[in-house]
PDB file of C-alpha atoms and ligand atoms in Angstrom:
ATOM      1  CA  MET A   1      13.692  32.948  -3.167  1.00 79.00           C
ATOM      2  CA  ASP A   2      12.200  32.606  -7.234  1.00 87.00           C
ATOM      3  CA  LEU A   3      10.687  35.605  -7.722  1.00 93.00           C
ATOM      4  CA  ASP A   4       9.236  34.654 -11.165  1.00 91.00           C
ATOM      5  CA  LEU A   5       9.754  37.871 -12.807  1.00 94.00           C
ATOM      6  CA  THR A   6      10.152  36.415 -16.058  1.00 90.00           C
ATOM      7  CA  GLN A   7       6.804  36.716 -17.818  1.00 87.00           C
ATOM      8  CA  GLY A   8       6.396  40.307 -18.479  1.00 93.00           C
ATOM      9  CA  SER A   9       8.972  43.253 -19.232  1.00 98.00           C
ATOM     10  CA  ALA A  10      10.054  45.832 -16.502  1.00 98.00           C
ATOM     11  CA  LEU A  11      10.424  49.697 -16.926  1.00 98.00           C
ATOM     12  CA  VAL A  12      13.160  51.431 -14.861  1.00 99.00           C
ATOM     13  CA  THR A  13      13.245  55.179 -15.093  1.00 99.00           C
ATOM     14  CA  GLY A  14      16.731  56.897 -13.625  1.00 98.00           C
ATOM     15  CA  ALA A  15      18.116  53.725 -15.064  1.00 98.00           C
ATOM     16  CA  ALA A  16      21.301  54.924 -16.139  1.00 98.00           C
ATOM     17  CA  ASN A  17      23.100  55.303 -12.842  1.00 98.00           C
ATOM     18  CA  GLY A  18      23.065  54.713  -9.153  1.00 98.00           C
ATOM     19  CA  ILE A  19      19.946  52.831  -7.385  1.00 98.00           C
ATOM     20  CA  GLY A  20      17.560  52.437 -10.973  1.00 98.00           C
ATOM     21  CA  LEU A  21      20.693  50.927 -12.709  1.00 98.00           C
ATOM     22  CA  ALA A  22      21.096  48.282 -10.300  1.00 98.00           C
ATOM     23  CA  ILE A  23      17.306  47.569 -10.336  1.00 98.00           C
ATOM     24  CA  ALA A  24      17.360  47.048 -13.781  1.00 98.00           C
ATOM     25  CA  GLU A  25      20.680  44.865 -13.186  1.00 98.00           C
ATOM     26  CA  GLN A  26      18.948  42.737 -10.625  1.00 98.00           C
ATOM     27  CA  PHE A  27      15.275  42.522 -13.207  1.00 98.00           C
ATOM     28  CA  ALA A  28      17.711  41.432 -16.076  1.00 98.00           C
ATOM     29  CA  ARG A  29      19.828  38.822 -13.659  1.00 97.00           C
ATOM     30  CA  ASP A  30      16.423  37.355 -13.130  1.00 96.00           C
ATOM     31  CA  GLY A  31      15.669  36.912 -16.753  1.00 96.00           C
ATOM     32  CA  CYS A  32      13.157  39.708 -17.320  1.00 97.00           C
ATOM     33  CA  ALA A  33      13.207  41.846 -20.207  1.00 98.00           C
ATOM     34  CA  LEU A  34      13.820  45.669 -19.920  1.00 98.00           C
ATOM     35  CA  HIS A  35      13.106  49.259 -20.837  1.00 98.00           C
ATOM     36  CA  LEU A  36      15.446  51.861 -19.516  1.00 98.00           C
ATOM     37  CA  TRP A  37      14.612  55.294 -19.123  1.00 98.00           C
ATOM     38  CA  ASP A  38      16.539  58.152 -18.427  1.00 98.00           C
ATOM     39  CA  HIS A  39      17.537  61.919 -19.405  1.00 98.00           C
ATOM     40  CA  SER A  40      21.148  60.998 -19.549  1.00 98.00           C
ATOM     41  CA  PRO A  41      22.390  59.901 -22.825  1.00 98.00           C
ATOM     42  CA  THR A  42      24.741  57.453 -21.487  1.00 98.00           C
ATOM     43  CA  VAL A  43      21.394  55.300 -20.803  1.00 98.00           C
ATOM     44  CA  THR A  44      21.902  53.654 -24.300  1.00 98.00           C
ATOM     45  CA  GLN A  45      25.070  52.006 -23.511  1.00 98.00           C
ATOM     46  CA  VAL A  46      23.907  51.080 -20.295  1.00 98.00           C
ATOM     47  CA  ALA A  47      21.077  48.858 -22.497  1.00 98.00           C
ATOM     48  CA  ARG A  48      23.397  47.396 -24.433  1.00 98.00           C
ATOM     49  CA  ASN A  49      25.918  46.458 -21.534  1.00 98.00           C
ATOM     50  CA  ILE A  50      23.057  45.116 -19.465  1.00 98.00           C
ATOM     51  CA  SER A  51      21.475  43.260 -22.788  1.00 98.00           C
ATOM     52  CA  ASP A  52      25.031  41.813 -23.420  1.00 98.00           C
ATOM     53  CA  GLN A  53      25.902  40.527 -19.666  1.00 98.00           C
ATOM     54  CA  PHE A  54      22.368  38.944 -18.847  1.00 98.00           C
ATOM     55  CA  SER A  55      21.358  38.111 -22.404  1.00 98.00           C
ATOM     56  CA  VAL A  56      17.646  39.798 -21.975  1.00 97.00           C
ATOM     57  CA  ALA A  57      15.714  42.372 -24.326  1.00 98.00           C
ATOM     58  CA  VAL A  58      16.440  45.978 -23.173  1.00 98.00           C
ATOM     59  CA  THR A  59      15.425  49.209 -25.002  1.00 98.00           C
ATOM     60  CA  ALA A  60      16.567  52.415 -23.973  1.00 98.00           C
ATOM     61  CA  THR A  61      14.874  56.034 -24.227  1.00 98.00           C
ATOM     62  CA  ARG A  62      16.194  59.313 -23.134  1.00 98.00           C
ATOM     63  CA  VAL A  63      13.539  60.831 -21.633  1.00 98.00           C
ATOM     64  CA  ASP A  64      13.210  63.928 -18.892  1.00 98.00           C
ATOM     65  CA  VAL A  65      10.415  62.681 -16.643  1.00 98.00           C
ATOM     66  CA  SER A  66       9.407  66.197 -15.598  1.00 98.00           C
ATOM     67  CA  VAL A  67       8.014  66.730 -18.985  1.00 98.00           C
ATOM     68  CA  GLU A  68       4.595  65.117 -19.741  1.00 98.00           C
ATOM     69  CA  THR A  69       4.945  64.776 -23.848  1.00 98.00           C
ATOM     70  CA  GLU A  70       8.046  63.008 -23.560  1.00 98.00           C
ATOM     71  CA  VAL A  71       6.759  60.526 -21.245  1.00 98.00           C
ATOM     72  CA  ASN A  72       3.687  60.112 -23.224  1.00 98.00           C
ATOM     73  CA  GLU A  73       5.916  59.683 -26.176  1.00 98.00           C
ATOM     74  CA  ALA A  74       8.189  57.037 -24.157  1.00 98.00           C
ATOM     75  CA  VAL A  75       5.215  54.750 -23.127  1.00 98.00           C
ATOM     76  CA  ARG A  76       3.739  54.723 -26.687  1.00 98.00           C
ATOM     77  CA  GLN A  77       7.147  53.425 -27.465  1.00 97.00           C
ATOM     78  CA  VAL A  78       6.901  50.854 -24.899  1.00 97.00           C
ATOM     79  CA  VAL A  79       3.721  49.908 -25.942  1.00 97.00           C
ATOM     80  CA  ASP A  80       4.963  49.474 -29.726  1.00 97.00           C
ATOM     81  CA  SER A  81       7.899  47.736 -28.910  1.00 97.00           C
ATOM     82  CA  ASP A  82       8.344  43.849 -29.415  1.00 96.00           C
ATOM     83  CA  LEU A  83       9.016  43.111 -25.890  1.00 96.00           C
ATOM     84  CA  PRO A  84       6.771  41.559 -23.753  1.00 95.00           C
ATOM     85  CA  SER A  85       3.957  43.894 -21.951  1.00 96.00           C
ATOM     86  CA  VAL A  86       4.882  45.773 -19.137  1.00 98.00           C
ATOM     87  CA  ASN A  87       4.068  44.245 -15.703  1.00 97.00           C
ATOM     88  CA  TYR A  88       6.353  46.167 -13.224  1.00 98.00           C
ATOM     89  CA  VAL A  89       7.262  50.110 -13.448  1.00 98.00           C
ATOM     90  CA  VAL A  90      10.181  51.172 -10.962  1.00 99.00           C
ATOM     91  CA  HIS A  91      10.484  54.835 -10.656  1.00 99.00           C
ATOM     92  CA  ALA A  92      14.081  55.864  -9.424  1.00 99.00           C
ATOM     93  CA  ALA A  93      14.964  59.204 -11.071  1.00 98.00           C
ATOM     94  CA  ALA A  94      14.957  61.785  -8.857  1.00 98.00           C
ATOM     95  CA  VAL A  95      17.223  65.061  -7.978  1.00 98.00           C
ATOM     96  CA  GLY A  96      18.086  67.321  -4.889  1.00 97.00           C
ATOM     97  CA  SER A  97      17.991  70.885  -5.190  1.00 96.00           C
ATOM     98  CA  GLY A  98      21.750  70.988  -5.198  1.00 93.00           C
ATOM     99  CA  ARG A  99      21.865  73.527  -2.089  1.00 92.00           C
ATOM    100  CA  PHE A 100      22.286  72.750   1.641  1.00 90.00           C
ATOM    101  CA  GLY A 101      18.799  73.940   2.902  1.00 88.00           C
ATOM    102  CA  PHE A 102      19.914  74.213   6.882  1.00 88.00           C
ATOM    103  CA  PRO A 103      18.032  76.425   7.917  1.00 92.00           C
ATOM    104  CA  PHE A 104      15.784  76.594   4.942  1.00 95.00           C
ATOM    105  CA  THR A 105      16.166  80.381   4.804  1.00 95.00           C
ATOM    106  CA  ASN A 106      19.285  79.595   3.271  1.00 91.00           C
ATOM    107  CA  LEU A 107      17.344  78.841   0.136  1.00 95.00           C
ATOM    108  CA  LYS A 108      15.119  80.894  -1.978  1.00 96.00           C
ATOM    109  CA  PRO A 109      11.875  79.811  -3.232  1.00 97.00           C
ATOM    110  CA  THR A 110      12.981  79.480  -6.592  1.00 97.00           C
ATOM    111  CA  ASP A 111      15.506  76.589  -5.465  1.00 97.00           C
ATOM    112  CA  TRP A 112      12.264  74.511  -4.746  1.00 98.00           C
ATOM    113  CA  VAL A 113      11.467  74.526  -8.736  1.00 98.00           C
ATOM    114  CA  LYS A 114      13.475  71.612 -10.119  1.00 98.00           C
ATOM    115  CA  PRO A 115      12.548  69.008  -7.446  1.00 98.00           C
ATOM    116  CA  LEU A 116       8.929  70.053  -7.354  1.00 98.00           C
ATOM    117  CA  GLN A 117       9.046  69.577 -11.300  1.00 98.00           C
ATOM    118  CA  VAL A 118      11.233  66.210 -11.756  1.00 98.00           C
ATOM    119  CA  ASN A 119      10.196  64.363  -8.374  1.00 98.00           C
ATOM    120  CA  MET A 120       6.940  65.456  -7.942  1.00 98.00           C
ATOM    121  CA  MET A 121       5.551  65.724 -11.565  1.00 98.00           C
ATOM    122  CA  GLY A 122       8.028  63.298 -12.724  1.00 99.00           C
ATOM    123  CA  MET A 123       5.819  60.813 -10.753  1.00 99.00           C
ATOM    124  CA  VAL A 124       2.681  62.205 -11.813  1.00 99.00           C
ATOM    125  CA  HIS A 125       3.642  61.764 -15.627  1.00 98.00           C
ATOM    126  CA  VAL A 126       4.912  58.349 -15.044  1.00 99.00           C
ATOM    127  CA  ALA A 127       1.374  57.462 -12.830  1.00 99.00           C
ATOM    128  CA  HIS A 128      -0.688  58.769 -15.433  1.00 98.00           C
ATOM    129  CA  ALA A 129       1.033  57.775 -18.276  1.00 98.00           C
ATOM    130  CA  ILE A 130       1.001  53.847 -17.162  1.00 98.00           C
ATOM    131  CA  ALA A 131      -1.982  53.281 -14.621  1.00 98.00           C
ATOM    132  CA  PRO A 132      -4.287  53.289 -17.956  1.00 98.00           C
ATOM    133  CA  LEU A 133      -2.101  50.560 -19.560  1.00 98.00           C
ATOM    134  CA  PHE A 134      -2.109  48.453 -16.232  1.00 98.00           C
ATOM    135  CA  VAL A 135      -6.188  48.928 -15.820  1.00 98.00           C
ATOM    136  CA  SER A 136      -6.594  47.776 -19.371  1.00 97.00           C
ATOM    137  CA  GLN A 137      -4.122  44.789 -18.848  1.00 96.00           C
ATOM    138  CA  GLY A 138      -5.805  43.861 -15.984  1.00 97.00           C
ATOM    139  CA  GLY A 139      -3.079  44.201 -13.122  1.00 98.00           C
ATOM    140  CA  GLY A 140       0.394  45.593 -12.729  1.00 98.00           C
ATOM    141  CA  SER A 141       2.958  46.977 -10.306  1.00 98.00           C
ATOM    142  CA  PHE A 142       4.391  50.360  -9.233  1.00 98.00           C
ATOM    143  CA  VAL A 143       7.092  50.624  -7.147  1.00 99.00           C
ATOM    144  CA  PHE A 144       8.453  54.315  -6.441  1.00 99.00           C
ATOM    145  CA  ILE A 145      11.737  55.217  -4.758  1.00 99.00           C
ATOM    146  CA  GLY A 146      10.866  57.117  -1.921  1.00 98.00           C
ATOM    147  CA  SER A 147      13.613  58.552   0.725  1.00 98.00           C
ATOM    148  CA  VAL A 148      13.991  58.579   4.730  1.00 97.00           C
ATOM    149  CA  ALA A 149      14.228  62.249   4.145  1.00 96.00           C
ATOM    150  CA  GLY A 150      10.698  62.274   3.023  1.00 97.00           C
ATOM    151  CA  GLN A 151       9.334  60.758   6.515  1.00 97.00           C
ATOM    152  CA  VAL A 152      11.607  62.654   9.157  1.00 94.00           C
ATOM    153  CA  GLY A 153      11.389  66.601   8.109  1.00 89.00           C
ATOM    154  CA  SER A 154      15.419  66.294   6.810  1.00 89.00           C
ATOM    155  CA  GLN A 155      16.844  69.427   6.753  1.00 88.00           C
ATOM    156  CA  THR A 156      19.338  68.939   4.638  1.00 91.00           C
ATOM    157  CA  ASP A 157      17.434  69.319   1.599  1.00 95.00           C
ATOM    158  CA  PRO A 158      13.946  70.498   2.171  1.00 96.00           C
ATOM    159  CA  PRO A 159      12.816  70.997  -1.115  1.00 97.00           C
ATOM    160  CA  TYR A 160      13.991  67.009  -1.565  1.00 97.00           C
ATOM    161  CA  SER A 161      12.646  66.007   1.548  1.00 97.00           C
ATOM    162  CA  ALA A 162       9.132  67.737   0.898  1.00 98.00           C
ATOM    163  CA  THR A 163       8.582  66.141  -2.777  1.00 98.00           C
ATOM    164  CA  LYS A 164       9.466  62.817  -1.116  1.00 98.00           C
ATOM    165  CA  ALA A 165       7.059  63.437   1.348  1.00 98.00           C
ATOM    166  CA  ALA A 166       4.374  64.037  -1.630  1.00 98.00           C
ATOM    167  CA  ASN A 167       5.277  61.209  -3.163  1.00 98.00           C
ATOM    168  CA  LEU A 168       4.557  58.931  -0.477  1.00 98.00           C
ATOM    169  CA  ASN A 169       1.414  60.388   0.154  1.00 98.00           C
ATOM    170  CA  PHE A 170       0.326  60.439  -3.822  1.00 98.00           C
ATOM    171  CA  MET A 171       1.816  56.511  -3.729  1.00 98.00           C
ATOM    172  CA  GLN A 172      -0.987  55.881  -0.785  1.00 98.00           C
ATOM    173  CA  CYS A 173      -3.471  57.479  -3.222  1.00 98.00           C
ATOM    174  CA  MET A 174      -2.554  55.379  -6.041  1.00 98.00           C
ATOM    175  CA  ALA A 175      -2.538  52.085  -3.991  1.00 98.00           C
ATOM    176  CA  LYS A 176      -6.260  52.691  -2.860  1.00 98.00           C
ATOM    177  CA  ASP A 177      -7.541  53.828  -6.379  1.00 98.00           C
ATOM    178  CA  LEU A 178      -6.053  50.978  -8.009  1.00 98.00           C
ATOM    179  CA  ALA A 179      -6.558  47.937  -6.105  1.00 98.00           C
ATOM    180  CA  LYS A 180      -9.647  46.978  -7.602  1.00 98.00           C
ATOM    181  CA  HIS A 181      -7.928  46.792 -10.812  1.00 98.00           C
ATOM    182  CA  ARG A 182      -5.231  44.451  -9.308  1.00 98.00           C
ATOM    183  CA  VAL A 183      -2.431  47.092  -9.550  1.00 98.00           C
ATOM    184  CA  ARG A 184      -0.266  47.341  -6.583  1.00 98.00           C
ATOM    185  CA  VAL A 185       1.473  50.506  -5.870  1.00 99.00           C
ATOM    186  CA  ASN A 186       4.526  50.322  -3.415  1.00 98.00           C
ATOM    187  CA  MET A 187       7.522  52.158  -2.191  1.00 98.00           C
ATOM    188  CA  VAL A 188      11.144  51.213  -1.417  1.00 98.00           C
ATOM    189  CA  CYS A 189      12.916  54.417   0.888  1.00 98.00           C
ATOM    190  CA  PRO A 190      16.733  53.803   1.049  1.00 98.00           C
ATOM    191  CA  GLY A 191      19.076  55.573   3.808  1.00 97.00           C
ATOM    192  CA  MET A 192      22.401  56.309   2.451  1.00 97.00           C
ATOM    193  CA  VAL A 193      23.584  54.994  -0.522  1.00 98.00           C
ATOM    194  CA  LYS A 194      26.800  55.744  -2.214  1.00 97.00           C
ATOM    195  CA  THR A 195      25.838  57.397  -5.667  1.00 97.00           C
ATOM    196  CA  GLU A 196      25.809  60.715  -7.415  1.00 96.00           C
ATOM    197  CA  LEU A 197      23.059  62.020  -5.677  1.00 96.00           C
ATOM    198  CA  ASN A 198      24.175  61.379  -2.172  1.00 95.00           C
ATOM    199  CA  GLN A 199      27.615  63.012  -3.000  1.00 95.00           C
ATOM    200  CA  ALA A 200      26.121  65.740  -3.915  1.00 94.00           C
ATOM    201  CA  VAL A 201      24.294  66.490  -0.499  1.00 92.00           C
ATOM    202  CA  TRP A 202      27.939  66.275   1.156  1.00 93.00           C
ATOM    203  CA  GLN A 203      29.489  69.027  -2.098  1.00 93.00           C
ATOM    204  CA  SER A 204      26.397  71.379  -1.057  1.00 90.00           C
ATOM    205  CA  TRP A 205      27.045  70.850   2.804  1.00 90.00           C
ATOM    206  CA  LEU A 206      30.762  71.387   1.831  1.00 91.00           C
ATOM    207  CA  ARG A 207      30.415  74.736   0.031  1.00 88.00           C
ATOM    208  CA  GLN A 208      28.974  76.342   3.072  1.00 84.00           C
ATOM    209  CA  GLN A 209      31.987  74.947   5.774  1.00 84.00           C
ATOM    210  CA  GLY A 210      34.846  77.161   6.967  1.00 77.00           C
ATOM    211  CA  ASP A 211      37.812  75.467   6.609  1.00 76.00           C
ATOM    212  CA  ALA A 212      37.921  73.631   9.912  1.00 72.00           C
ATOM    213  CA  GLN A 213      34.763  72.331   9.501  1.00 80.00           C
ATOM    214  CA  ALA A 214      35.709  70.572   6.157  1.00 88.00           C
ATOM    215  CA  MET A 215      35.218  67.088   5.951  1.00 94.00           C
ATOM    216  CA  SER A 216      35.965  64.492   2.875  1.00 94.00           C
ATOM    217  CA  TYR A 217      33.151  62.642   1.688  1.00 95.00           C
ATOM    218  CA  GLU A 218      33.565  59.100   3.674  1.00 95.00           C
ATOM    219  CA  GLU A 219      34.366  61.331   6.684  1.00 95.00           C
ATOM    220  CA  TRP A 220      31.151  63.150   6.304  1.00 94.00           C
ATOM    221  CA  ALA A 221      29.002  59.919   5.805  1.00 95.00           C
ATOM    222  CA  GLU A 222      30.652  57.473   8.519  1.00 95.00           C
ATOM    223  CA  GLU A 223      29.612  60.526  11.232  1.00 94.00           C
ATOM    224  CA  LYS A 224      26.363  60.940   9.786  1.00 93.00           C
ATOM    225  CA  ILE A 225      25.760  57.067   9.376  1.00 95.00           C
ATOM    226  CA  LEU A 226      27.239  56.262  12.854  1.00 96.00           C
ATOM    227  CA  ALA A 227      24.873  58.927  14.391  1.00 95.00           C
ATOM    228  CA  LEU A 228      21.979  57.884  12.811  1.00 94.00           C
ATOM    229  CA  ILE A 229      21.884  54.510  11.887  1.00 96.00           C
ATOM    230  CA  PRO A 230      21.492  51.369  13.942  1.00 97.00           C
ATOM    231  CA  LEU A 231      23.254  48.894  11.880  1.00 98.00           C
ATOM    232  CA  GLY A 232      25.960  51.339  11.370  1.00 97.00           C
ATOM    233  CA  ARG A 233      26.535  50.704   8.192  1.00 97.00           C
ATOM    234  CA  TRP A 234      26.336  52.415   4.288  1.00 97.00           C
ATOM    235  CA  GLN A 235      23.425  50.629   2.452  1.00 98.00           C
ATOM    236  CA  THR A 236      23.950  49.257  -0.967  1.00 98.00           C
ATOM    237  CA  ALA A 237      22.299  50.114  -4.517  1.00 98.00           C
ATOM    238  CA  GLU A 238      21.769  45.935  -4.625  1.00 98.00           C
ATOM    239  CA  ASP A 239      20.072  46.083  -1.058  1.00 98.00           C
ATOM    240  CA  VAL A 240      17.660  48.456  -2.296  1.00 98.00           C
ATOM    241  CA  ALA A 241      17.309  46.867  -5.519  1.00 98.00           C
ATOM    242  CA  ASN A 242      16.350  43.342  -3.696  1.00 98.00           C
ATOM    243  CA  ALA A 243      13.553  44.714  -1.875  1.00 98.00           C
ATOM    244  CA  VAL A 244      12.087  46.224  -4.867  1.00 98.00           C
ATOM    245  CA  LEU A 245      12.029  42.944  -7.028  1.00 98.00           C
ATOM    246  CA  PHE A 246      10.416  41.366  -4.015  1.00 98.00           C
ATOM    247  CA  LEU A 247       7.636  44.105  -4.162  1.00 98.00           C
ATOM    248  CA  SER A 248       7.277  43.980  -7.786  1.00 98.00           C
ATOM    249  CA  SER A 249       6.809  39.942  -7.868  1.00 98.00           C
ATOM    250  CA  GLU A 250       3.860  38.099  -7.052  1.00 96.00           C
ATOM    251  CA  ARG A 251       5.598  36.821  -3.684  1.00 97.00           C
ATOM    252  CA  ALA A 252       4.404  40.604  -2.752  1.00 98.00           C
ATOM    253  CA  GLY A 253       0.751  40.087  -4.069  1.00 98.00           C
ATOM    254  CA  GLN A 254      -0.713  40.932  -1.104  1.00 98.00           C
ATOM    255  CA  ILE A 255       1.587  43.905  -0.128  1.00 98.00           C
ATOM    256  CA  THR A 256       0.034  47.417  -1.654  1.00 98.00           C
ATOM    257  CA  GLY A 257       0.160  51.178  -0.221  1.00 98.00           C
ATOM    258  CA  GLN A 258       3.221  50.169   1.377  1.00 98.00           C
ATOM    259  CA  ILE A 259       6.704  51.688   2.514  1.00 98.00           C
ATOM    260  CA  ILE A 260       9.978  49.228   3.052  1.00 98.00           C
ATOM    261  CA  ASN A 261      12.768  51.348   4.357  1.00 98.00           C
ATOM    262  CA  VAL A 262      16.029  50.016   3.395  1.00 98.00           C
ATOM    263  CA  ASP A 263      18.167  52.158   5.684  1.00 98.00           C
ATOM    264  CA  GLY A 264      19.732  50.185   8.116  1.00 98.00           C
ATOM    265  CA  GLY A 265      17.205  50.758  10.972  1.00 98.00           C
ATOM    266  CA  TYR A 266      17.327  54.820  10.616  1.00 97.00           C
ATOM    267  CA  VAL A 267      13.290  54.990  10.659  1.00 97.00           C
ATOM    268  CA  MET A 268      11.377  53.044  12.739  1.00 96.00           C
ATOM    269  CA  HIS A 269       7.701  53.628  12.665  1.00 88.00           C
ATOM    270  CA  TRP A 270       5.376  51.840  15.596  1.00 79.00           C
TER     271      TRP A 270
HETATM  272  N1  LIG B 301      21.538  57.473  -2.495  1.00 97.14           N
HETATM  273  C1  LIG B 301      20.853  57.850  -1.469  1.00 97.14           C
HETATM  274  O1  LIG B 301      21.180  57.795  -0.468  1.00 97.14           O
HETATM  275  C2  LIG B 301      19.455  58.045  -1.299  1.00 97.14           C
HETATM  276  C3  LIG B 301      18.929  57.890  -0.604  1.00 97.14           C
HETATM  277  C4  LIG B 301      17.422  58.120  -0.466  1.00 97.14           C
HETATM  278  C5  LIG B 301      16.604  57.758  -1.813  1.00 97.14           C
HETATM  279  N2  LIG B 301      17.468  57.971  -3.010  1.00 97.14           N
HETATM  280  C6  LIG B 301      16.444  57.899  -4.188  1.00 97.14           C
HETATM  281  O2  LIG B 301      17.120  56.910  -4.978  1.00 97.14           O
HETATM  282  C7  LIG B 301      16.752  56.953  -6.178  1.00 97.14           C
HETATM  283  C8  LIG B 301      17.823  56.965  -7.039  1.00 97.14           C
HETATM  284  O3  LIG B 301      18.811  58.192  -6.725  1.00 97.14           O
HETATM  285  P1  LIG B 301      20.652  57.711  -6.723  1.00 97.14           P
HETATM  286  O4  LIG B 301      21.384  58.111  -5.351  1.00 97.14           O
HETATM  287  O5  LIG B 301      20.637  56.425  -7.603  1.00 97.14           O
HETATM  288  O6  LIG B 301      20.740  59.067  -7.942  1.00 97.14           O
HETATM  289  P2  LIG B 301      21.723  59.281  -8.964  1.00 97.14           P
HETATM  290  O7  LIG B 301      21.927  60.699  -9.297  1.00 97.14           O
HETATM  291  O8  LIG B 301      22.759  58.361  -8.763  1.00 97.14           O
HETATM  292  O9  LIG B 301      20.466  58.536 -10.018  1.00 97.14           O
HETATM  293  C9  LIG B 301      19.709  58.934 -10.645  1.00 97.14           C
HETATM  294  C10 LIG B 301      19.070  59.061 -12.251  1.00 97.14           C
HETATM  295  O10 LIG B 301      17.997  59.634 -12.357  1.00 97.14           O
HETATM  296  C11 LIG B 301      18.350  60.149 -13.813  1.00 97.14           C
HETATM  297  N3  LIG B 301      17.375  61.597 -13.708  1.00 97.14           N
HETATM  298  C12 LIG B 301      17.594  62.442 -13.110  1.00 97.14           C
HETATM  299  N4  LIG B 301      16.515  63.529 -13.309  1.00 97.14           N
HETATM  300  C13 LIG B 301      16.092  63.102 -14.252  1.00 97.14           C
HETATM  301  C14 LIG B 301      14.804  63.396 -15.029  1.00 97.14           C
HETATM  302  N5  LIG B 301      14.144  64.704 -15.147  1.00 97.14           N
HETATM  303  N6  LIG B 301      14.340  62.707 -16.150  1.00 97.14           N
HETATM  304  C15 LIG B 301      14.981  61.297 -16.306  1.00 97.14           C
HETATM  305  N7  LIG B 301      15.951  60.980 -15.648  1.00 97.14           N
HETATM  306  C16 LIG B 301      16.522  61.812 -14.503  1.00 97.14           C
HETATM  307  C17 LIG B 301      19.872  60.390 -13.670  1.00 97.14           C
HETATM  308  O11 LIG B 301      20.253  60.935 -14.846  1.00 97.14           O
HETATM  309  C18 LIG B 301      20.265  59.289 -13.146  1.00 97.14           C
HETATM  310  O12 LIG B 301      20.483  58.340 -13.729  1.00 97.14           O
HETATM  311  C19 LIG B 301      15.881  58.508  -6.267  1.00 97.14           C
HETATM  312  O13 LIG B 301      14.587  58.782  -6.109  1.00 97.14           O
HETATM  313  C20 LIG B 301      16.746  59.466  -4.817  1.00 97.14           C
HETATM  314  O14 LIG B 301      15.637  60.178  -4.100  1.00 97.14           O
HETATM  315  C21 LIG B 301      18.419  57.683  -2.966  1.00 97.14           C
END
């Protein structure tokens, strides 16, 4: 399917690794110019690699999405750049609490602060900085990367799950507010994708186990996947990117305020 994404440029946050990186590569493969944001310094090299590999214009900005002033400055750089106007924003940057939260009383209230700042306020900062731009240019698409954890009261990491649920709710508010400006707002929720963030969940689980219960990352994931996921296998970052690119494109021109779960059937709504 030709998604015709070459008219504008795409802004991807959390683009230095994992799912954000796969999304950036998929836009580049389709010939779309890119702005990559990440708080990791490796984002600069990632931008060079993508530009060399796919022959598209790519800018890189080190930005911590939890800091409003950094997000606003990064948007100014995007507007001042020579790239075509931003039509697609994909916000993938997020963190877990780094603690195994089952039961939640294992956590301290202070364990909630970082996920709230990065996952919730990060989305708020990106939304506030980009929405006026989309309104003034008469359209645009936001895709937020959520999680199935935000839909099922996942006990693994309650601060992470709760912030992902909040992201989902705010995505719908944004979709209603911005529809009259031809701005669409959607969410893609991955299930289990092999990334640093996913591996960190296993690590925090492992720290709490006795030797008898210890399992490798692969064993732990296989048990979880077979128990929970009807299709019975990992999702890949490219699986997630495919859904993101479709939602970003005009092929999804009548779709707003929606969630696509790329989770092998883990969550089924009716
Ligand atoms: N991997 C999974 O199984 C899974 C499942 C469900 C949802 N998700 C979601 O997918 C998205 C991407 O996660 P991933 O698995 O690729 O993780 P990842 O850790 O591989 O990548 C996250 C990226 O975000 C960046 N980042 C983190 N905090 C930041 C900040 N404050 N400012 C700017 N950049 C920041 C990191 O440097 C990293 O490059 C996240 O929203 C995550 O919640 C992942």
